[in-house]
mmCIF file of C-alpha atoms and ligand atoms in Angstrom:
data_model
loop_
_atom_site.group_PDB
_atom_site.id
_atom_site.type_symbol
_atom_site.label_atom_id
_atom_site.label_comp_id
_atom_site.label_asym_id
_atom_site.label_seq_id
_atom_site.Cartn_x
_atom_site.Cartn_y
_atom_site.Cartn_z
ATOM 1 C CA MET Q 1 29.585 29.776 -108.879
ATOM 2 C CA LYS Q 2 30.574 26.478 -107.225
ATOM 3 C CA THR Q 3 29.561 23.178 -108.831
ATOM 4 C CA LEU Q 4 28.393 20.120 -106.881
ATOM 5 C CA GLY Q 5 31.607 18.326 -107.793
ATOM 6 C CA GLN Q 6 33.801 21.181 -106.536
ATOM 7 C CA PHE Q 7 31.756 21.414 -103.330
ATOM 8 C CA ILE Q 8 31.947 17.665 -102.653
ATOM 9 C CA ILE Q 9 35.730 17.641 -103.102
ATOM 10 C CA GLU Q 10 36.067 20.743 -100.938
ATOM 11 C CA LYS Q 11 34.053 19.097 -98.137
ATOM 12 C CA GLN Q 12 35.974 15.838 -98.414
ATOM 13 C CA ALA Q 13 38.278 17.215 -95.742
ATOM 14 C CA ASP Q 14 35.310 16.771 -93.353
ATOM 15 C CA PHE Q 15 36.002 13.049 -93.583
ATOM 16 C CA PRO Q 16 39.722 12.630 -92.833
ATOM 17 C CA TYR Q 17 39.503 8.847 -93.108
ATOM 18 C CA ALA Q 18 37.564 8.855 -96.352
ATOM 19 C CA LYS Q 19 39.557 8.317 -99.486
ATOM 20 C CA GLY Q 20 37.046 9.859 -101.861
ATOM 21 C CA GLU Q 21 34.625 6.932 -102.113
ATOM 22 C CA LEU Q 22 31.696 8.904 -100.657
ATOM 23 C CA SER Q 23 32.545 11.840 -102.890
ATOM 24 C CA ARG Q 24 32.462 9.586 -105.936
ATOM 25 C CA LEU Q 25 29.179 8.029 -104.777
ATOM 26 C CA LEU Q 26 27.539 11.452 -104.459
ATOM 27 C CA ARG Q 27 28.912 12.335 -107.884
ATOM 28 C CA ASP Q 28 27.360 9.153 -109.347
ATOM 29 C CA ILE Q 29 23.964 10.144 -107.913
ATOM 30 C CA GLY Q 30 24.334 13.643 -109.361
ATOM 31 C CA ILE Q 31 25.074 12.204 -112.819
ATOM 32 C CA ALA Q 32 22.008 9.947 -112.760
ATOM 33 C CA ALA Q 33 19.887 12.890 -111.583
ATOM 34 C CA LYS Q 34 20.911 14.896 -114.640
ATOM 35 C CA VAL Q 35 20.001 12.023 -116.967
ATOM 36 C CA VAL Q 36 16.607 11.504 -115.295
ATOM 37 C CA ASN Q 37 15.967 15.244 -115.316
ATOM 38 C CA ARG Q 38 16.548 15.365 -119.072
ATOM 39 C CA GLU Q 39 13.907 12.671 -119.684
ATOM 40 C CA ILE Q 40 11.387 14.194 -117.256
ATOM 41 C CA ASN Q 41 11.698 17.554 -118.974
ATOM 42 C CA LYS Q 42 10.730 16.136 -122.355
ATOM 43 C CA ALA Q 43 8.619 13.146 -121.305
ATOM 44 C CA GLY Q 44 5.612 14.417 -123.211
ATOM 45 C CA LEU Q 45 7.630 14.468 -126.430
ATOM 46 C CA THR Q 46 9.367 11.127 -126.110
ATOM 47 C CA ASP Q 47 6.442 8.886 -125.350
ATOM 48 C CA LYS Q 48 7.698 8.401 -121.749
ATOM 49 C CA LEU Q 49 4.455 9.403 -120.112
ATOM 50 C CA GLY Q 50 1.902 6.903 -118.916
ATOM 51 C CA GLU Q 51 2.095 3.484 -117.335
ATOM 52 C CA VAL Q 52 4.161 0.444 -118.060
ATOM 53 C CA GLY Q 53 1.179 -1.800 -117.449
ATOM 54 C CA SER Q 54 2.828 -3.537 -114.476
ATOM 55 C CA ILE Q 55 2.321 -3.201 -110.731
ATOM 56 C CA ASN Q 56 5.317 -2.538 -108.469
ATOM 57 C CA VAL Q 57 6.020 -4.106 -105.111
ATOM 58 C CA GLN Q 58 3.923 -1.364 -103.524
ATOM 59 C CA GLY Q 59 0.888 -2.490 -105.511
ATOM 60 C CA GLU Q 60 1.075 0.778 -107.475
ATOM 61 C CA ALA Q 61 0.913 1.094 -111.266
ATOM 62 C CA GLN Q 62 4.481 1.573 -112.518
ATOM 63 C CA LYS Q 63 5.024 4.618 -114.676
ATOM 64 C CA ILE Q 64 7.389 4.402 -117.636
ATOM 65 C CA LEU Q 65 9.539 7.063 -115.978
ATOM 66 C CA ASP Q 66 9.548 5.131 -112.659
ATOM 67 C CA VAL Q 67 11.245 2.227 -114.418
ATOM 68 C CA TYR Q 68 13.539 4.521 -116.418
ATOM 69 C CA ALA Q 69 14.666 6.475 -113.342
ATOM 70 C CA ASN Q 70 15.246 3.258 -111.408
ATOM 71 C CA GLU Q 71 17.411 1.882 -114.216
ATOM 72 C CA GLN Q 72 19.439 5.093 -114.457
ATOM 73 C CA PHE Q 73 20.219 5.369 -110.735
ATOM 74 C CA ILE Q 74 21.063 1.677 -110.391
ATOM 75 C CA SER Q 75 23.234 1.821 -113.506
ATOM 76 C CA ALA Q 76 25.124 4.896 -112.250
ATOM 77 C CA LEU Q 77 25.655 3.311 -108.823
ATOM 78 C CA SER Q 78 26.724 0.036 -110.413
ATOM 79 C CA SER Q 79 29.290 1.547 -112.773
ATOM 80 C CA GLY Q 80 30.605 3.899 -110.069
ATOM 81 C CA GLY Q 81 31.823 0.935 -108.022
ATOM 82 C CA GLU Q 82 31.341 2.575 -104.611
ATOM 83 C CA CYS Q 83 28.049 0.854 -103.757
ATOM 84 C CA CYS Q 84 27.554 -2.857 -103.002
ATOM 85 C CA LEU Q 85 23.758 -2.944 -103.093
ATOM 86 C CA VAL Q 86 20.680 -0.835 -103.720
ATOM 87 C CA ALA Q 87 17.278 -1.026 -102.012
ATOM 88 C CA SER Q 88 14.759 0.633 -104.316
ATOM 89 C CA GLU Q 89 11.059 1.367 -104.124
ATOM 90 C CA GLU Q 90 10.812 -0.267 -107.535
ATOM 91 C CA ASN Q 91 12.447 -3.572 -106.552
ATOM 92 C CA GLU Q 92 10.981 -6.095 -104.102
ATOM 93 C CA GLU Q 93 14.424 -7.412 -103.139
ATOM 94 C CA VAL Q 94 17.748 -5.607 -102.779
ATOM 95 C CA VAL Q 95 19.717 -5.262 -106.017
ATOM 96 C CA LEU Q 96 23.278 -6.604 -105.698
ATOM 97 C CA LEU Q 97 25.601 -4.570 -107.891
ATOM 98 C CA ASN Q 98 28.214 -5.765 -110.329
ATOM 99 C CA GLN Q 99 30.729 -7.621 -108.196
ATOM 100 C CA THR Q 100 33.690 -7.113 -110.520
ATOM 101 C CA VAL Q 101 33.366 -3.345 -110.177
ATOM 102 C CA SER Q 102 32.095 -3.001 -106.603
ATOM 103 C CA LYS Q 103 33.792 -5.864 -104.760
ATOM 104 C CA ASN Q 104 35.484 -3.356 -102.434
ATOM 105 C CA ALA Q 105 32.468 -1.052 -102.224
ATOM 106 C CA LYS Q 106 32.039 0.496 -98.779
ATOM 107 C CA TYR Q 107 28.461 1.779 -99.094
ATOM 108 C CA ALA Q 108 24.859 0.667 -99.552
ATOM 109 C CA VAL Q 109 22.165 2.952 -100.990
ATOM 110 C CA ALA Q 110 18.396 3.125 -100.493
ATOM 111 C CA ILE Q 111 16.465 5.066 -103.101
ATOM 112 C CA ASP Q 112 13.024 6.087 -104.280
ATOM 113 C CA PRO Q 113 13.943 6.832 -107.891
ATOM 114 C CA LEU Q 114 10.819 8.811 -108.718
ATOM 115 C CA ASP Q 115 8.562 9.795 -105.851
ATOM 116 C CA GLY Q 116 5.185 11.258 -106.708
ATOM 117 C CA SER Q 117 5.330 9.933 -110.257
ATOM 118 C CA SER Q 118 1.539 10.076 -110.553
ATOM 119 C CA ASN Q 119 2.178 13.808 -111.050
ATOM 120 C CA ILE Q 120 4.382 13.264 -114.103
ATOM 121 C CA ASP Q 121 1.541 13.091 -116.635
ATOM 122 C CA VAL Q 122 0.142 16.412 -115.402
ATOM 123 C CA ASN Q 123 3.496 18.230 -115.311
ATOM 124 C CA VAL Q 124 3.667 18.661 -111.527
ATOM 125 C CA ALA Q 125 6.908 18.422 -109.483
ATOM 126 C CA VAL Q 126 8.310 14.970 -108.661
ATOM 127 C CA GLY Q 127 11.405 13.880 -106.748
ATOM 128 C CA THR Q 128 14.083 11.321 -105.993
ATOM 129 C CA THR Q 129 15.158 10.463 -102.434
ATOM 130 C CA PHE Q 130 18.335 8.643 -101.400
ATOM 131 C CA SER Q 131 20.061 7.385 -98.269
ATOM 132 C CA ILE Q 132 23.679 6.229 -98.038
ATOM 133 C CA TYR Q 133 24.869 3.763 -95.369
ATOM 134 C CA ARG Q 134 28.304 2.326 -94.623
ATOM 135 C CA ARG Q 135 27.986 -1.411 -95.326
ATOM 136 C CA LYS Q 136 28.045 -3.663 -92.247
ATOM 137 C CA SER Q 137 29.120 -6.810 -94.099
ATOM 138 C CA LYS Q 138 32.867 -7.003 -94.512
ATOM 139 C CA GLU Q 139 33.343 -7.842 -98.214
ATOM 140 C CA GLY Q 140 31.882 -9.593 -101.212
ATOM 141 C CA PRO Q 141 28.249 -9.249 -102.254
ATOM 142 C CA GLY Q 142 26.152 -6.831 -100.250
ATOM 143 C CA GLN Q 143 23.877 -8.266 -97.542
ATOM 144 C CA LEU Q 144 20.403 -7.229 -96.393
ATOM 145 C CA GLU Q 145 21.949 -6.120 -93.076
ATOM 146 C CA ASP Q 146 23.837 -3.441 -95.036
ATOM 147 C CA ILE Q 147 20.617 -1.531 -95.702
ATOM 148 C CA LEU Q 148 18.356 -2.554 -92.778
ATOM 149 C CA GLN Q 149 19.970 0.066 -90.547
ATOM 150 C CA LYS Q 150 18.359 2.783 -88.425
ATOM 151 C CA GLY Q 151 18.172 6.273 -89.902
ATOM 152 C CA THR Q 152 20.752 7.471 -87.378
ATOM 153 C CA GLU Q 153 23.319 5.315 -89.221
ATOM 154 C CA GLN Q 154 22.996 7.261 -92.484
ATOM 155 C CA VAL Q 155 26.318 8.621 -93.751
ATOM 156 C CA ALA Q 156 24.574 10.918 -96.219
ATOM 157 C CA ALA Q 157 21.070 11.519 -97.557
ATOM 158 C CA GLY Q 158 19.283 13.831 -99.893
ATOM 159 C CA TYR Q 159 16.757 14.398 -102.606
ATOM 160 C CA ILE Q 160 16.391 15.796 -106.094
ATOM 161 C CA VAL Q 161 13.263 17.857 -106.754
ATOM 162 C CA TYR Q 162 12.350 18.150 -110.451
ATOM 163 C CA GLY Q 163 10.288 21.330 -110.220
ATOM 164 C CA SER Q 164 10.289 24.782 -111.805
ATOM 165 C CA SER Q 165 14.019 24.250 -111.529
ATOM 166 C CA THR Q 166 15.806 21.019 -110.678
ATOM 167 C CA MET Q 167 17.590 20.991 -107.328
ATOM 168 C CA LEU Q 168 19.741 18.472 -105.507
ATOM 169 C CA VAL Q 169 19.719 18.923 -101.716
ATOM 170 C CA TYR Q 170 21.917 16.741 -99.496
ATOM 171 C CA THR Q 171 23.569 16.368 -96.124
ATOM 172 C CA THR Q 172 26.518 14.357 -94.832
ATOM 173 C CA GLY Q 173 25.665 15.245 -91.236
ATOM 174 C CA LYS Q 174 27.319 18.648 -91.356
ATOM 175 C CA GLY Q 175 24.412 20.836 -92.477
ATOM 176 C CA VAL Q 176 22.241 20.938 -95.589
ATOM 177 C CA ASN Q 177 23.227 22.454 -98.938
ATOM 178 C CA GLY Q 178 21.149 22.929 -102.095
ATOM 179 C CA PHE Q 179 22.351 22.896 -105.700
ATOM 180 C CA THR Q 180 20.373 24.110 -108.708
ATOM 181 C CA LEU Q 181 20.906 22.502 -112.105
ATOM 182 C CA ASP Q 182 22.151 24.988 -114.688
ATOM 183 C CA PRO Q 183 21.041 23.339 -117.959
ATOM 184 C CA SER Q 184 23.304 25.645 -119.994
ATOM 185 C CA ILE Q 185 26.391 23.966 -118.509
ATOM 186 C CA GLY Q 186 24.820 20.692 -117.299
ATOM 187 C CA GLU Q 187 26.072 21.229 -113.748
ATOM 188 C CA PHE Q 188 24.407 21.407 -110.313
ATOM 189 C CA CYS Q 189 25.621 24.708 -108.835
ATOM 190 C CA LEU Q 190 25.538 25.760 -105.161
ATOM 191 C CA SER Q 191 22.483 28.010 -104.815
ATOM 192 C CA HIS Q 192 21.258 27.391 -101.238
ATOM 193 C CA PRO Q 193 24.233 27.085 -98.859
ATOM 194 C CA GLU Q 194 23.595 25.929 -95.270
ATOM 195 C CA ILE Q 195 19.807 25.717 -95.467
ATOM 196 C CA LYS Q 196 17.976 26.196 -92.147
ATOM 197 C CA VAL Q 197 14.253 25.427 -91.830
ATOM 198 C CA PRO Q 198 12.270 28.214 -90.072
ATOM 199 C CA LYS Q 199 11.435 27.187 -86.475
ATOM 200 C CA SER Q 200 7.764 27.712 -87.259
ATOM 201 C CA GLY Q 201 5.601 28.384 -90.286
ATOM 202 C CA ILE Q 202 2.075 28.861 -91.572
ATOM 203 C CA ILE Q 203 1.797 25.984 -94.074
ATOM 204 C CA TYR Q 204 0.397 22.538 -93.328
ATOM 205 C CA SER Q 205 0.468 19.710 -95.880
ATOM 206 C CA MET Q 206 -1.592 16.531 -95.790
ATOM 207 C CA ASN Q 207 -4.213 14.766 -97.872
ATOM 208 C CA GLU Q 208 -7.355 15.953 -96.081
ATOM 209 C CA GLY Q 209 -9.372 13.639 -98.296
ATOM 210 C CA ASN Q 210 -8.432 11.009 -95.701
ATOM 211 C CA TYR Q 211 -9.808 13.184 -92.861
ATOM 212 C CA VAL Q 212 -12.476 10.765 -91.649
ATOM 213 C CA HIS Q 213 -9.829 8.067 -91.164
ATOM 214 C CA PHE Q 214 -7.220 10.283 -89.493
ATOM 215 C CA PRO Q 215 -6.304 9.707 -85.832
ATOM 216 C CA GLU Q 216 -8.264 12.058 -83.539
ATOM 217 C CA GLY Q 217 -5.052 13.925 -82.708
ATOM 218 C CA VAL Q 218 -4.521 14.812 -86.372
ATOM 219 C CA LYS Q 219 -8.141 15.919 -86.735
ATOM 220 C CA LYS Q 220 -7.728 18.208 -83.717
ATOM 221 C CA TYR Q 221 -4.447 19.575 -85.129
ATOM 222 C CA ILE Q 222 -6.123 20.399 -88.451
ATOM 223 C CA LYS Q 223 -8.847 22.319 -86.603
ATOM 224 C CA TYR Q 224 -6.103 24.112 -84.618
ATOM 225 C CA CYS Q 225 -4.490 25.159 -87.921
ATOM 226 C CA GLN Q 226 -7.825 26.516 -89.163
ATOM 227 C CA VAL Q 227 -8.803 28.606 -86.105
ATOM 228 C CA GLU Q 228 -8.420 32.390 -86.497
ATOM 229 C CA ASP Q 229 -5.753 33.679 -84.115
ATOM 230 C CA ASP Q 230 -3.672 36.675 -85.163
ATOM 231 C CA ALA Q 231 -1.105 36.129 -82.410
ATOM 232 C CA THR Q 232 -0.095 32.790 -83.921
ATOM 233 C CA LEU Q 233 -0.705 33.810 -87.561
ATOM 234 C CA ARG Q 234 -3.599 31.354 -87.863
ATOM 235 C CA PRO Q 235 -5.474 30.202 -89.883
ATOM 236 C CA TYR Q 236 -2.521 28.548 -91.604
ATOM 237 C CA THR Q 237 -2.435 27.833 -95.322
ATOM 238 C CA SER Q 238 -3.057 24.319 -96.652
ATOM 239 C CA ARG Q 239 -0.726 23.223 -99.459
ATOM 240 C CA TYR Q 240 -0.502 19.618 -100.712
ATOM 241 C CA ILE Q 241 1.295 18.723 -103.946
ATOM 242 C CA GLY Q 242 1.084 14.928 -103.825
ATOM 243 C CA SER Q 243 4.879 14.692 -104.096
ATOM 244 C CA MET Q 244 6.389 14.479 -100.648
ATOM 245 C CA VAL Q 245 9.761 15.724 -101.878
ATOM 246 C CA ALA Q 246 8.169 18.883 -103.300
ATOM 247 C CA ASP Q 247 6.079 19.471 -100.157
ATOM 248 C CA LEU Q 248 9.127 18.845 -97.962
ATOM 249 C CA HIS Q 249 11.310 21.185 -100.034
ATOM 250 C CA ARG Q 250 8.778 24.041 -99.842
ATOM 251 C CA ASN Q 251 8.460 23.569 -96.079
ATOM 252 C CA LEU Q 252 12.258 23.387 -95.726
ATOM 253 C CA ILE Q 253 12.607 26.791 -97.379
ATOM 254 C CA LYS Q 254 9.487 28.560 -96.067
ATOM 255 C CA GLY Q 255 8.642 26.653 -92.898
ATOM 256 C CA GLY Q 256 5.719 24.281 -92.537
ATOM 257 C CA ILE Q 257 4.658 20.766 -91.613
ATOM 258 C CA TYR Q 258 3.933 17.683 -93.736
ATOM 259 C CA ILE Q 259 1.886 14.902 -92.157
ATOM 260 C CA TYR Q 260 1.073 11.467 -93.559
ATOM 261 C CA PRO Q 261 -0.583 9.709 -90.610
ATOM 262 C CA THR Q 262 -2.218 6.328 -90.427
ATOM 263 C CA THR Q 263 -5.388 6.061 -92.542
ATOM 264 C CA ALA Q 264 -7.888 3.271 -93.246
ATOM 265 C CA SER Q 265 -5.937 2.215 -96.348
ATOM 266 C CA ALA Q 266 -2.555 2.780 -94.678
ATOM 267 C CA PRO Q 267 -2.831 1.503 -91.078
ATOM 268 C CA HIS Q 268 0.955 1.928 -90.629
ATOM 269 C CA GLY Q 269 1.158 5.096 -92.695
ATOM 270 C CA LYS Q 270 1.843 5.188 -96.434
ATOM 271 C CA LEU Q 271 5.375 6.519 -96.655
ATOM 272 C CA ARG Q 272 8.275 4.048 -96.630
ATOM 273 C CA LEU Q 273 10.706 4.384 -93.726
ATOM 274 C CA VAL Q 274 13.913 3.284 -95.477
ATOM 275 C CA TYR Q 275 13.938 5.356 -98.655
ATOM 276 C CA GLU Q 276 11.440 8.172 -97.989
ATOM 277 C CA CYS Q 277 11.099 8.972 -94.272
ATOM 278 C CA ASN Q 278 14.709 8.401 -93.182
ATOM 279 C CA PRO Q 279 16.508 10.472 -95.850
ATOM 280 C CA LEU Q 280 14.080 13.376 -95.454
ATOM 281 C CA ALA Q 281 14.211 13.133 -91.659
ATOM 282 C CA PHE Q 282 18.037 13.323 -91.785
ATOM 283 C CA ILE Q 283 17.796 16.413 -94.011
ATOM 284 C CA ILE Q 284 15.173 18.177 -91.880
ATOM 285 C CA GLU Q 285 17.022 17.518 -88.596
ATOM 286 C CA GLN Q 286 20.285 18.762 -90.091
ATOM 287 C CA ALA Q 287 18.387 21.928 -91.123
ATOM 288 C CA GLY Q 288 17.096 22.401 -87.553
ATOM 289 C CA GLY Q 289 13.665 20.840 -87.973
ATOM 290 C CA ARG Q 290 11.954 17.774 -86.509
ATOM 291 C CA ALA Q 291 10.677 14.424 -87.857
ATOM 292 C CA THR Q 292 8.663 11.888 -85.859
ATOM 293 C CA ASN Q 293 5.824 9.433 -86.365
ATOM 294 C CA GLY Q 294 3.736 11.542 -83.996
ATOM 295 C CA TYR Q 295 5.470 9.942 -81.031
ATOM 296 C CA ASP Q 296 9.010 8.686 -81.803
ATOM 297 C CA ARG Q 297 11.932 10.221 -83.685
ATOM 298 C CA ILE Q 298 11.926 8.800 -87.237
ATOM 299 C CA LEU Q 299 15.698 8.244 -87.279
ATOM 300 C CA ASP Q 300 15.500 6.049 -84.148
ATOM 301 C CA ILE Q 301 12.875 3.652 -85.508
ATOM 302 C CA GLU Q 302 14.100 0.060 -85.874
ATOM 303 C CA VAL Q 303 14.297 -1.038 -89.500
ATOM 304 C CA THR Q 304 13.152 -4.619 -90.105
ATOM 305 C CA GLU Q 305 11.998 -4.636 -93.748
ATOM 306 C CA ILE Q 306 13.055 -2.727 -96.880
ATOM 307 C CA HIS Q 307 9.524 -1.531 -97.651
ATOM 308 C CA GLN Q 308 8.179 -1.023 -94.144
ATOM 309 C CA ARG Q 309 5.809 1.912 -93.838
ATOM 310 C CA GLU Q 310 5.675 4.609 -91.167
ATOM 311 C CA SER Q 311 3.541 7.621 -90.244
ATOM 312 C CA ILE Q 312 5.431 10.869 -90.559
ATOM 313 C CA PHE Q 313 5.139 14.355 -89.051
ATOM 314 C CA ILE Q 314 8.012 16.407 -90.504
ATOM 315 C CA GLY Q 315 9.011 20.060 -90.830
ATOM 316 C CA SER Q 316 9.389 23.144 -88.620
ATOM 317 C CA GLU Q 317 10.214 22.098 -85.067
ATOM 318 C CA ASP Q 318 7.488 24.131 -83.319
ATOM 319 C CA MET Q 319 4.774 22.892 -85.722
ATOM 320 C CA VAL Q 320 5.728 19.228 -85.321
ATOM 321 C CA LEU Q 321 5.871 19.629 -81.523
ATOM 322 C CA LYS Q 322 2.384 21.196 -81.542
ATOM 323 C CA ALA Q 323 0.985 18.332 -83.654
ATOM 324 C CA GLU Q 324 2.598 15.851 -81.237
ATOM 325 C CA GLU Q 325 0.828 17.583 -78.334
ATOM 326 C CA PHE Q 326 -2.524 16.874 -80.015
ATOM 327 C CA MET Q 327 -1.476 13.270 -80.678
ATOM 328 C CA ALA Q 328 -0.500 12.809 -77.029
ATOM 329 C CA GLU Q 329 -3.797 14.240 -75.808
ATOM 330 C CA TYR Q 330 -6.263 12.772 -78.330
ATOM 331 C CA SER Q 331 -4.509 9.746 -79.838
ATOM 332 C CA PRO Q 332 -2.306 8.463 -77.033
ATOM 333 C CA ARG Q 333 -0.491 5.251 -77.824
ATOM 334 C CA GLU Q 334 -2.245 2.165 -76.471
HETATM 335 P P1 P6P Z 401 -1.813 10.324 -101.403
HETATM 336 C C1 P6P Z 401 3.679 9.691 -103.586
HETATM 337 O O1 P6P Z 401 3.086 8.442 -103.965
HETATM 338 C C2 P6P Z 401 3.799 9.688 -102.069
HETATM 339 O O2 P6P Z 401 4.623 8.629 -101.685
HETATM 340 C C3 P6P Z 401 4.301 11.019 -101.560
HETATM 341 O O3 P6P Z 401 5.270 11.572 -102.363
HETATM 342 C C4 P6P Z 401 3.045 11.849 -101.494
HETATM 343 O O4 P6P Z 401 3.110 12.899 -100.541
HETATM 344 C C5 P6P Z 401 1.995 10.814 -101.087
HETATM 345 O O5 P6P Z 401 2.492 9.534 -101.505
HETATM 346 C C6 P6P Z 401 0.668 11.054 -101.768
HETATM 347 O O6 P6P Z 401 -0.233 10.076 -101.283
HETATM 348 O O7 P6P Z 401 -2.417 9.158 -100.657
HETATM 349 O O8 P6P Z 401 -2.105 11.645 -100.724
HETATM 350 O O9 P6P Z 401 -2.113 10.351 -102.876
#
């Protein structure tokens, strides 16, 4: 059994110019994930369920575990010294990390510390997403330009899914590997080497409660999924967890498509480009899948704000291409 730490060191040779900083950064994220996992697993017993009573920058009620997870990841990144700044879903502005420790830091990190946290109180899977960029500023405190980079500039990205088991899945641009937390030894161990997403699938994920506000192309795609056609294994199955990381992970393993299009309440889409769409798009592309906003590749989209939102169509290549065909025909861009 190979631990995450052993695997990271082993793969360090993939980066001849790296001197271990990225390896240490990934290790820091793994450590924070284990701490957050421990609290999630006993939240009901430690009075960590429920809301803080404050509203985050997204206008969403902050859960106690949202704040806790944010603190743990920022603390781990700060003490690790390899990261100069963090852009987090939970913080309106970028968080500049401890300058004494990270004055020579080479990387900047974007993170959604606890995605889908509304599921926490009902014991349903939640996740963490992260993106790692090489800083653009030369030295000293991190700058906004360090994190406002296109998804194609990611050095590494991944997620942790706190589900029936806890898994950390990441890529450094050389494939996707999954590690399952073994609580008996407190280590993430390689369990899913070189993950490849099936080219097609029979699962579609979206919140159909928003149907009336969906673009016509999405409505037509949903009807396509529901038509009986043995040759193409339709009707497909609808699965929607309400945690994008969990929906993405299931589709990564089994094949499928996740769509969060524009809706009346989310005219630019709901998901955030920097710390949700981009890391998951990097993962899915590295696994052989596809991620667009219905028209353009997610990783190519210009990044102008930390919390900018984007529509997302992500998963098995053939399913995303089919959904894009309906968008082109019924919801062509003005
Ligand atoms: P809705 C969680 O808040 C999230 O960002 C994703 O993880 C999830 O897929 C989506 O929003 C759920 O949004 O509008 O369907 O409740």
